[in-house]
């Protein structure tokens, strides 16, 4: 049972990697309503797509060897990168990063003239803070990658290495979150510590939340766990982290008995356990998000393939509502009182107020393939990336 739980956690992490990386493309099929949970009313919710000019703005910076990826939204700005997938083996290389103001239709491009891969970055105080993934060297090179948090100026010169670490997963490099209230940048990092044995299971996994400002980088919260003995606190998934109302929202686990959804108050660095779940109950967290009212948590079954359940806990009333569903993998903030996600049969929305699922119809889109990711712009607008174009979608919940 414990091994099954561990494997399922790893599988969910891999699904997160696929969604974030955008390597799997799905054909739109939005009118199929056969996969909706039994007993749910079928109202016609919709998303209207409008093409933006980003691909045109980036002409000359990418070719057939390149991929364009929208990475993060900050106000009117879309941040992304251009990847060369023919260099550096499975790691690829970053050709450039960009910021696009979709309101004013202006773009800034920062060329990266190194044979390395930037997975995540943030432009802060006229500097670029980047998470690089590199190949490890030495006795453990077959098991580990190396990551580094590096501070550059805006021309990608004057590099300063702030932190380094190791990871057994090439996508588990530090991710950045910016607190506008404090004007402070934070990085969440996993460091897999190698042992004297070359067995990948014999590792200590550290989790650190770093504060980055003009004084440098400082750990404000740290956890540690032992992956072999299944004890301590380790991060469930580096993709399931949310900054909400100046609090970091994440999940820790010992991969054995418990998963805990935690919230770190960035004003005083105290953490609170919002919800706790026993892994022996036969369910594992697939994704979670919160809003002012409560917390949505989706689960996958450790017993039945493709079985899931969806819950919403109201902070004020202390009421927990639950409905059978497929497992939900959602990496973006909630839209008002809705959780928007994609399944094999198309787009759906979970209404946290009436505890029901609704199919989403897509309007005004061209004959395009869409990547299995989206980004939230505000309460009724999302960014959807296609193979040919990038779209802003206006969501209507009727």
mmCIF file of N, CA and C in Angstrom, residues 63-67 83-89 92-93:
data_model
loop_
_atom_site.group_PDB
_atom_site.id
_atom_site.type_symbol
_atom_site.label_atom_id
_atom_site.label_comp_id
_atom_site.label_asym_id
_atom_site.label_seq_id
_atom_site.Cartn_x
_atom_site.Cartn_y
_atom_site.Cartn_z
ATOM 1 N N UNK A 63 12.492 29.542 -34.618
ATOM 2 C CA UNK A 63 12.415 28.850 -35.896
ATOM 3 C C UNK A 63 11.863 27.455 -35.649
ATOM 4 N N UNK A 64 12.076 26.543 -36.603
ATOM 5 C CA UNK A 64 11.514 25.195 -36.481
ATOM 6 C C UNK A 64 12.133 24.396 -35.343
ATOM 7 N N UNK A 65 13.283 24.839 -34.847
ATOM 8 C CA UNK A 65 13.922 24.134 -33.734
ATOM 9 C C UNK A 65 13.468 24.670 -32.378
ATOM 10 N N UNK A 66 12.545 25.619 -32.394
ATOM 11 C CA UNK A 66 12.195 26.340 -31.175
ATOM 12 C C UNK A 66 10.772 26.055 -30.730
ATOM 13 N N UNK A 67 10.566 26.227 -29.434
ATOM 14 C CA UNK A 67 9.238 26.233 -28.837
ATOM 15 C C UNK A 67 9.065 27.532 -28.064
ATOM 16 N N UNK A 83 12.654 28.204 -26.402
ATOM 17 C CA UNK A 83 13.519 27.063 -26.113
ATOM 18 C C UNK A 83 14.020 26.427 -27.405
ATOM 19 N N UNK A 84 15.304 26.113 -27.448
ATOM 20 C CA UNK A 84 15.850 25.289 -28.527
ATOM 21 C C UNK A 84 15.846 23.842 -28.047
ATOM 22 N N UNK A 85 15.023 23.001 -28.676
ATOM 23 C CA UNK A 85 14.892 21.618 -28.204
ATOM 24 C C UNK A 85 15.805 20.645 -28.951
ATOM 25 N N UNK A 86 16.773 21.156 -29.719
ATOM 26 C CA UNK A 86 17.739 20.303 -30.400
ATOM 27 C C UNK A 86 19.108 20.326 -29.738
ATOM 28 N N UNK A 87 19.271 21.106 -28.676
ATOM 29 C CA UNK A 87 20.562 21.215 -28.000
ATOM 30 C C UNK A 87 20.474 20.700 -26.567
ATOM 31 N N UNK A 88 21.602 20.265 -26.045
ATOM 32 C CA UNK A 88 21.732 19.936 -24.622
ATOM 33 C C UNK A 88 20.874 18.743 -24.203
ATOM 34 N N UNK A 89 20.670 17.803 -25.112
ATOM 35 C CA UNK A 89 19.968 16.565 -24.769
ATOM 36 C C UNK A 89 18.563 16.809 -24.259
ATOM 37 N N UNK A 92 17.528 20.654 -23.105
ATOM 38 C CA UNK A 92 17.330 21.734 -24.061
ATOM 39 C C UNK A 92 18.114 22.983 -23.624
ATOM 40 N N UNK A 93 18.011 24.052 -24.388
ATOM 41 C CA UNK A 93 18.634 25.321 -24.025
ATOM 42 C C UNK A 93 17.633 26.457 -24.202
#
